[in-house]
Amino acid sequence: QVQLVESGGGLVQPGGSLRLSCSASGSIFNINAMGWYRQAPGKQRDLVATITSFGSTNYADSVKGRFTISRDNAKNTVYLQMNSLKPEDTAVYYCNADIRVNLGRSWSNYWGQGTQVTVSS
């Protein structure tokens, strides 16, 4: 019932910028933390950035100072502004969120299907 849909990926030159968006839809009562993860071919899925419902953020060391995570709680949407992109940023980027569907349910973790980001000349 709950879906996370990412958008905004694409091909960009080194030093360029992209803005990713992820919107949650379906039967949603409340959303706690949201975040972005990425996975390159043959590698593990790694944390990029997270943001709590109060706006507290956490970033991987590799993206600090270049990426900014934000959210619009009214729209159930999380964003990732990516600046000064490097070839090593190339990966599929996945949205993640902790969601409960109603007051009587516990929190569940959800993943989007991912959006490809390619940084290349």
PDB file of C-alpha atoms in Angstrom:
ATOM      1  CA  GLN A   1       0.000   0.000   0.000  1.00  0.00           C
ATOM      2  CA  VAL A   2       2.860   2.377   0.788  1.00  0.00           C
ATOM      3  CA  GLN A   3       5.119   3.378  -2.071  1.00  0.00           C
ATOM      4  CA  LEU A   4       8.243   5.506  -2.306  1.00  0.00           C
ATOM      5  CA  VAL A   5       8.979   6.908  -5.753  1.00  0.00           C
ATOM      6  CA  GLU A   6      12.274   8.586  -6.626  1.00  0.00           C
ATOM      7  CA  SER A   7      12.892  11.013  -9.455  1.00  0.00           C
ATOM      8  CA  GLY A   8      15.553  13.416 -10.678  1.00  0.00           C
ATOM      9  CA  GLY A   9      18.368  11.071 -11.597  1.00  0.00           C
ATOM     10  CA  GLY A  10      20.281  11.299 -14.839  1.00  0.00           C
ATOM     11  CA  LEU A  11      23.615  11.909 -16.515  1.00  0.00           C
ATOM     12  CA  VAL A  12      25.703  14.848 -15.378  1.00  0.00           C
ATOM     13  CA  GLN A  13      29.285  16.002 -15.911  1.00  0.00           C
ATOM     14  CA  PRO A  14      31.776  16.084 -13.042  1.00  0.00           C
ATOM     15  CA  GLY A  15      31.247  19.246 -11.031  1.00  0.00           C
ATOM     16  CA  GLY A  16      27.605  19.421 -12.005  1.00  0.00           C
ATOM     17  CA  SER A  17      24.470  19.232  -9.881  1.00  0.00           C
ATOM     18  CA  LEU A  18      21.323  17.161  -9.593  1.00  0.00           C
ATOM     19  CA  ARG A  19      18.336  17.286  -7.288  1.00  0.00           C
ATOM     20  CA  LEU A  20      16.636  14.038  -6.343  1.00  0.00           C
ATOM     21  CA  SER A  21      13.098  13.824  -5.016  1.00  0.00           C
ATOM     22  CA  CYS A  22      11.258  11.018  -3.262  1.00  0.00           C
ATOM     23  CA  SER A  23       7.564  11.081  -2.460  1.00  0.00           C
ATOM     24  CA  ALA A  24       5.734   8.636  -0.216  1.00  0.00           C
ATOM     25  CA  SER A  25       2.162   7.726  -1.061  1.00  0.00           C
ATOM     26  CA  GLY A  26      -0.518   5.295   0.035  1.00  0.00           C
ATOM     27  CA  SER A  27      -1.926   4.571   3.474  1.00  0.00           C
ATOM     28  CA  ILE A  28       0.361   6.686   5.638  1.00  0.00           C
ATOM     29  CA  PHE A  29      -0.323   7.800   9.177  1.00  0.00           C
ATOM     30  CA  ASN A  30       3.090   9.147  10.063  1.00  0.00           C
ATOM     31  CA  ILE A  31       6.641   9.253   8.723  1.00  0.00           C
ATOM     32  CA  ASN A  32       9.658   9.318  10.998  1.00  0.00           C
ATOM     33  CA  ALA A  33      13.167   9.357   9.547  1.00  0.00           C
ATOM     34  CA  MET A  34      13.776   9.519   5.810  1.00  0.00           C
ATOM     35  CA  GLY A  35      17.001   9.042   3.954  1.00  0.00           C
ATOM     36  CA  TRP A  36      18.975   8.428   0.812  1.00  0.00           C
ATOM     37  CA  TYR A  37      21.229   5.448   0.132  1.00  0.00           C
ATOM     38  CA  ARG A  38      23.228   4.511  -2.929  1.00  0.00           C
ATOM     39  CA  GLN A  39      24.555   1.340  -4.486  1.00  0.00           C
ATOM     40  CA  ALA A  40      27.138   0.969  -7.231  1.00  0.00           C
ATOM     41  CA  PRO A  41      27.386  -2.284  -9.243  1.00  0.00           C
ATOM     42  CA  GLY A  42      28.958  -5.052  -7.191  1.00  0.00           C
ATOM     43  CA  LYS A  43      28.994  -2.979  -4.009  1.00  0.00           C
ATOM     44  CA  GLN A  44      26.912  -2.705  -0.861  1.00  0.00           C
ATOM     45  CA  ARG A  45      24.129  -0.214  -0.424  1.00  0.00           C
ATOM     46  CA  ASP A  46      25.575   2.636   1.626  1.00  0.00           C
ATOM     47  CA  LEU A  47      24.031   5.498   3.542  1.00  0.00           C
ATOM     48  CA  VAL A  48      24.254   8.898   1.881  1.00  0.00           C
ATOM     49  CA  ALA A  49      22.166  11.094   4.161  1.00  0.00           C
ATOM     50  CA  THR A  50      19.292  10.881   6.627  1.00  0.00           C
ATOM     51  CA  ILE A  51      16.906  13.396   8.114  1.00  0.00           C
ATOM     52  CA  THR A  52      14.594  13.043  11.101  1.00  0.00           C
ATOM     53  CA  SER A  53      11.079  14.403  11.369  1.00  0.00           C
ATOM     54  CA  PHE A  54      12.548  17.297  13.339  1.00  0.00           C
ATOM     55  CA  GLY A  55      15.104  18.144  10.672  1.00  0.00           C
ATOM     56  CA  SER A  56      18.232  16.682  12.236  1.00  0.00           C
ATOM     57  CA  THR A  57      20.575  15.491   9.470  1.00  0.00           C
ATOM     58  CA  ASN A  58      23.398  13.026   9.065  1.00  0.00           C
ATOM     59  CA  TYR A  59      25.742  12.654   6.093  1.00  0.00           C
ATOM     60  CA  ALA A  60      28.299  10.183   4.881  1.00  0.00           C
ATOM     61  CA  ASP A  61      31.786  11.667   5.054  1.00  0.00           C
ATOM     62  CA  SER A  62      32.168  11.320   1.297  1.00  0.00           C
ATOM     63  CA  VAL A  63      29.314  13.750   0.589  1.00  0.00           C
ATOM     64  CA  LYS A  64      29.636  16.267   3.427  1.00  0.00           C
ATOM     65  CA  GLY A  65      29.756  19.804   2.124  1.00  0.00           C
ATOM     66  CA  ARG A  66      28.457  18.757  -1.297  1.00  0.00           C
ATOM     67  CA  PHE A  67      25.037  17.176  -0.668  1.00  0.00           C
ATOM     68  CA  THR A  68      22.087  18.574   1.251  1.00  0.00           C
ATOM     69  CA  ILE A  69      19.098  16.563   2.414  1.00  0.00           C
ATOM     70  CA  SER A  70      15.780  18.245   3.151  1.00  0.00           C
ATOM     71  CA  ARG A  71      12.125  17.302   3.507  1.00  0.00           C
ATOM     72  CA  ASP A  72       8.652  18.701   3.094  1.00  0.00           C
ATOM     73  CA  ASN A  73       6.483  16.975   5.670  1.00  0.00           C
ATOM     74  CA  ALA A  74       3.266  18.335   4.185  1.00  0.00           C
ATOM     75  CA  LYS A  75       4.107  16.620   0.895  1.00  0.00           C
ATOM     76  CA  ASN A  76       5.660  13.462   2.395  1.00  0.00           C
ATOM     77  CA  THR A  77       8.692  14.212   0.265  1.00  0.00           C
ATOM     78  CA  VAL A  78      12.434  14.116   0.857  1.00  0.00           C
ATOM     79  CA  TYR A  79      15.010  15.788  -1.382  1.00  0.00           C
ATOM     80  CA  LEU A  80      18.703  15.400  -2.016  1.00  0.00           C
ATOM     81  CA  GLN A  81      20.513  18.346  -3.561  1.00  0.00           C
ATOM     82  CA  MET A  82      23.789  17.087  -5.006  1.00  0.00           C
ATOM     83  CA  ASN A  83      26.460  19.609  -5.951  1.00  0.00           C
ATOM     84  CA  SER A  84      30.059  19.264  -7.111  1.00  0.00           C
ATOM     85  CA  LEU A  85      29.343  15.755  -8.307  1.00  0.00           C
ATOM     86  CA  LYS A  86      32.211  13.336  -8.794  1.00  0.00           C
ATOM     87  CA  PRO A  87      32.475  10.158 -10.891  1.00  0.00           C
ATOM     88  CA  GLU A  88      32.557   8.137  -7.665  1.00  0.00           C
ATOM     89  CA  ASP A  89      29.049   9.406  -6.910  1.00  0.00           C
ATOM     90  CA  THR A  90      27.765   7.246  -9.766  1.00  0.00           C
ATOM     91  CA  ALA A  91      25.239   4.768  -8.368  1.00  0.00           C
ATOM     92  CA  VAL A  92      21.594   3.918  -8.065  1.00  0.00           C
ATOM     93  CA  TYR A  93      20.153   6.157  -5.374  1.00  0.00           C
ATOM     94  CA  TYR A  94      17.413   4.735  -3.170  1.00  0.00           C
ATOM     95  CA  CYS A  95      14.927   6.500  -0.960  1.00  0.00           C
ATOM     96  CA  ASN A  96      14.185   5.071   2.475  1.00  0.00           C
ATOM     97  CA  ALA A  97      11.609   5.905   5.125  1.00  0.00           C
ATOM     98  CA  ASP A  98      10.227   4.688   8.441  1.00  0.00           C
ATOM     99  CA  ILE A  99       6.442   4.765   8.185  1.00  0.00           C
ATOM    100  CA  ARG A 100       3.447   3.600  10.170  1.00  0.00           C
ATOM    101  CA  VAL A 101       0.148   3.209   8.359  1.00  0.00           C
ATOM    102  CA  ASN A 102      -2.140   3.865  11.332  1.00  0.00           C
ATOM    103  CA  LEU A 103      -2.125   4.480  15.072  1.00  0.00           C
ATOM    104  CA  GLY A 104      -2.426   0.786  15.882  1.00  0.00           C
ATOM    105  CA  ARG A 105       0.583  -0.279  13.807  1.00  0.00           C
ATOM    106  CA  SER A 106       4.271  -0.258  14.559  1.00  0.00           C
ATOM    107  CA  TRP A 107       6.869   1.439  12.382  1.00  0.00           C
ATOM    108  CA  SER A 108       7.899  -0.260   9.147  1.00  0.00           C
ATOM    109  CA  ASN A 109      10.807   0.476   6.834  1.00  0.00           C
ATOM    110  CA  TYR A 110      10.238   1.080   3.128  1.00  0.00           C
ATOM    111  CA  TRP A 111      12.472   1.405   0.071  1.00  0.00           C
ATOM    112  CA  GLY A 112      11.940   3.042  -3.280  1.00  0.00           C
ATOM    113  CA  GLN A 113      12.923   1.399  -6.560  1.00  0.00           C
ATOM    114  CA  GLY A 114      15.896   3.680  -7.093  1.00  0.00           C
ATOM    115  CA  THR A 115      16.999   6.274  -9.605  1.00  0.00           C
ATOM    116  CA  GLN A 116      20.241   6.128 -11.595  1.00  0.00           C
ATOM    117  CA  VAL A 117      22.798   8.880 -11.176  1.00  0.00           C
ATOM    118  CA  THR A 118      25.736   8.821 -13.572  1.00  0.00           C
ATOM    119  CA  VAL A 119      28.589  11.316 -13.296  1.00  0.00           C
ATOM    120  CA  SER A 120      30.777  11.174 -16.377  1.00  0.00           C
ATOM    121  CA  SER A 121      32.416  13.328 -19.018  1.00  0.00           C
TER     122      SER A 121
END
